[in-house]
Coordinates of N, CA and C in Angstrom, one line a residue:
A277 N -3.3 -3.7 -18.8 CA -1.8 -3.7 -19.0 C -1.5 -4.1 -20.4
K278 N -0.5 -3.4 -20.9 CA -0.2 -3.7 -22.3 C 0.7 -4.9 -22.5
S279 N 1.5 -5.2 -21.5 CA 2.4 -6.3 -21.6 C 2.1 -7.3 -20.5
F280 N 2.7 -8.5 -20.6 CA 2.5 -9.5 -19.6 C 3.2 -9.1 -18.3
E281 N 4.4 -8.4 -18.5 CA 5.1 -8.0 -17.3 C 4.3 -7.0 -16.5
G282 N 3.6 -6.1 -17.1 CA 2.8 -5.2 -16.3 C 1.7 -5.9 -15.7
F283 N 1.0 -6.8 -16.4 CA -0.1 -7.6 -15.8 C 0.4 -8.4 -14.6
K284 N 1.6 -9.0 -14.7 CA 2.1 -9.8 -13.6 C 2.5 -9.0 -12.4
T285 N 3.0 -7.8 -12.7 CA 3.4 -6.9 -11.6 C 2.2 -6.5 -10.8
R286 N 1.1 -6.1 -11.5 CA -0.1 -5.7 -10.9 C -0.8 -6.8 -10.0
I287 N -0.8 -8.0 -10.6 CA -1.4 -9.1 -9.8 C -0.6 -9.4 -8.6
L288 N 0.8 -9.4 -8.7 CA 1.7 -9.6 -7.6 C 1.5 -8.6 -6.5
S289 N 1.4 -7.3 -6.9 CA 1.2 -6.2 -5.9 C -0.1 -6.4 -5.2
K290 N -1.2 -6.8 -5.8 CA -2.4 -7.0 -5.1 C -2.4 -8.1 -4.1
I291 N -1.7 -9.2 -4.5 CA -1.6 -10.3 -3.6 C -0.7 -9.9 -2.4
T292 N 0.3 -9.2 -2.7 CA 1.2 -8.8 -1.6 C 0.5 -7.9 -0.6
A293 N -0.2 -6.9 -1.1 CA -0.9 -6.0 -0.3 C -2.0 -6.7 0.6
L294 N -2.7 -7.6 0.0 CA -3.7 -8.4 0.8 C -3.0 -9.2 1.9
T295 N -1.9 -9.8 1.5 CA -1.2 -10.7 2.5 C -0.7 -9.8 3.7
V296 N -0.1 -8.6 3.4 CA 0.4 -7.7 4.4 C -0.7 -7.3 5.3
I297 N -1.9 -6.9 4.8 CA -3.0 -6.5 5.6 C -3.5 -7.7 6.5
Q298 N -3.5 -8.9 5.9 CA -3.9 -10.0 6.8 C -2.9 -10.3 7.9
Y299 N -1.6 -10.1 7.6 CA -0.6 -10.3 8.6 C -0.7 -9.3 9.7
I300 N -0.9 -8.0 9.3 CA -1.1 -7.0 10.3 C -2.3 -7.2 11.2
N301 N -3.4 -7.6 10.6 CA -4.6 -7.9 11.3 C -4.4 -9.0 12.3
K302 N -3.7 -10.0 11.9 CA -3.6 -11.2 12.8 C -2.6 -11.0 13.9
F303 N -1.4 -10.5 13.6 CA -0.3 -10.5 14.6 C -0.2 -9.2 15.4
I304 N -0.6 -8.1 14.8 CA -0.4 -6.8 15.4 C -1.7 -6.4 16.1
F305 N -2.8 -6.4 15.4 CA -4.0 -5.9 16.0 C -4.9 -7.0 16.6
D306 N -4.5 -8.3 16.4 CA -5.2 -9.5 16.9 C -6.6 -9.5 16.5
R307 N -6.9 -9.1 15.2 CA -8.2 -9.1 14.7 C -8.4 -10.3 13.8
N308 N -9.6 -10.5 13.2 CA -9.9 -11.5 12.3 C -9.1 -11.2 11.0
I309 N -8.6 -12.3 10.4 CA -7.7 -12.2 9.2 C -8.5 -11.5 8.0
N310 N -9.8 -11.8 7.9 CA -10.6 -11.4 6.8 C -11.2 -10.0 6.9
N311 N -10.8 -9.2 8.0 CA -11.3 -7.8 8.1 C -10.4 -6.9 7.3
I312 N -10.6 -6.9 6.0 CA -9.8 -6.1 5.1 C -10.3 -4.7 5.1
K313 N -11.6 -4.5 5.2 CA -12.2 -3.2 5.1 C -11.7 -2.3 6.3
I314 N -11.5 -2.8 7.4 CA -11.1 -2.0 8.6 C -9.6 -2.1 8.8
S315 N -8.8 -2.3 7.7 CA -7.4 -2.5 7.9 C -6.7 -1.3 8.5
I316 N -6.2 -0.4 7.7 CA -5.4 0.7 8.2 C -6.1 2.0 7.7
I317 N -6.7 2.7 8.6 CA -7.5 3.9 8.2 C -7.0 5.1 9.0

C-alpha cells in the first residue's frame, strides 16, 4: 500500500472477513470456529 489509508483498509478488510467466517462457522453451520479452510466453498 502506498498510503496509510490503503494499508489500514486492507488490514481492516482481512480482520472483517475472518470474523465473518468465524461467525458463520459457529452460528450457522455449528462447526469449529477455527475451520477457516472449509468455510464457504
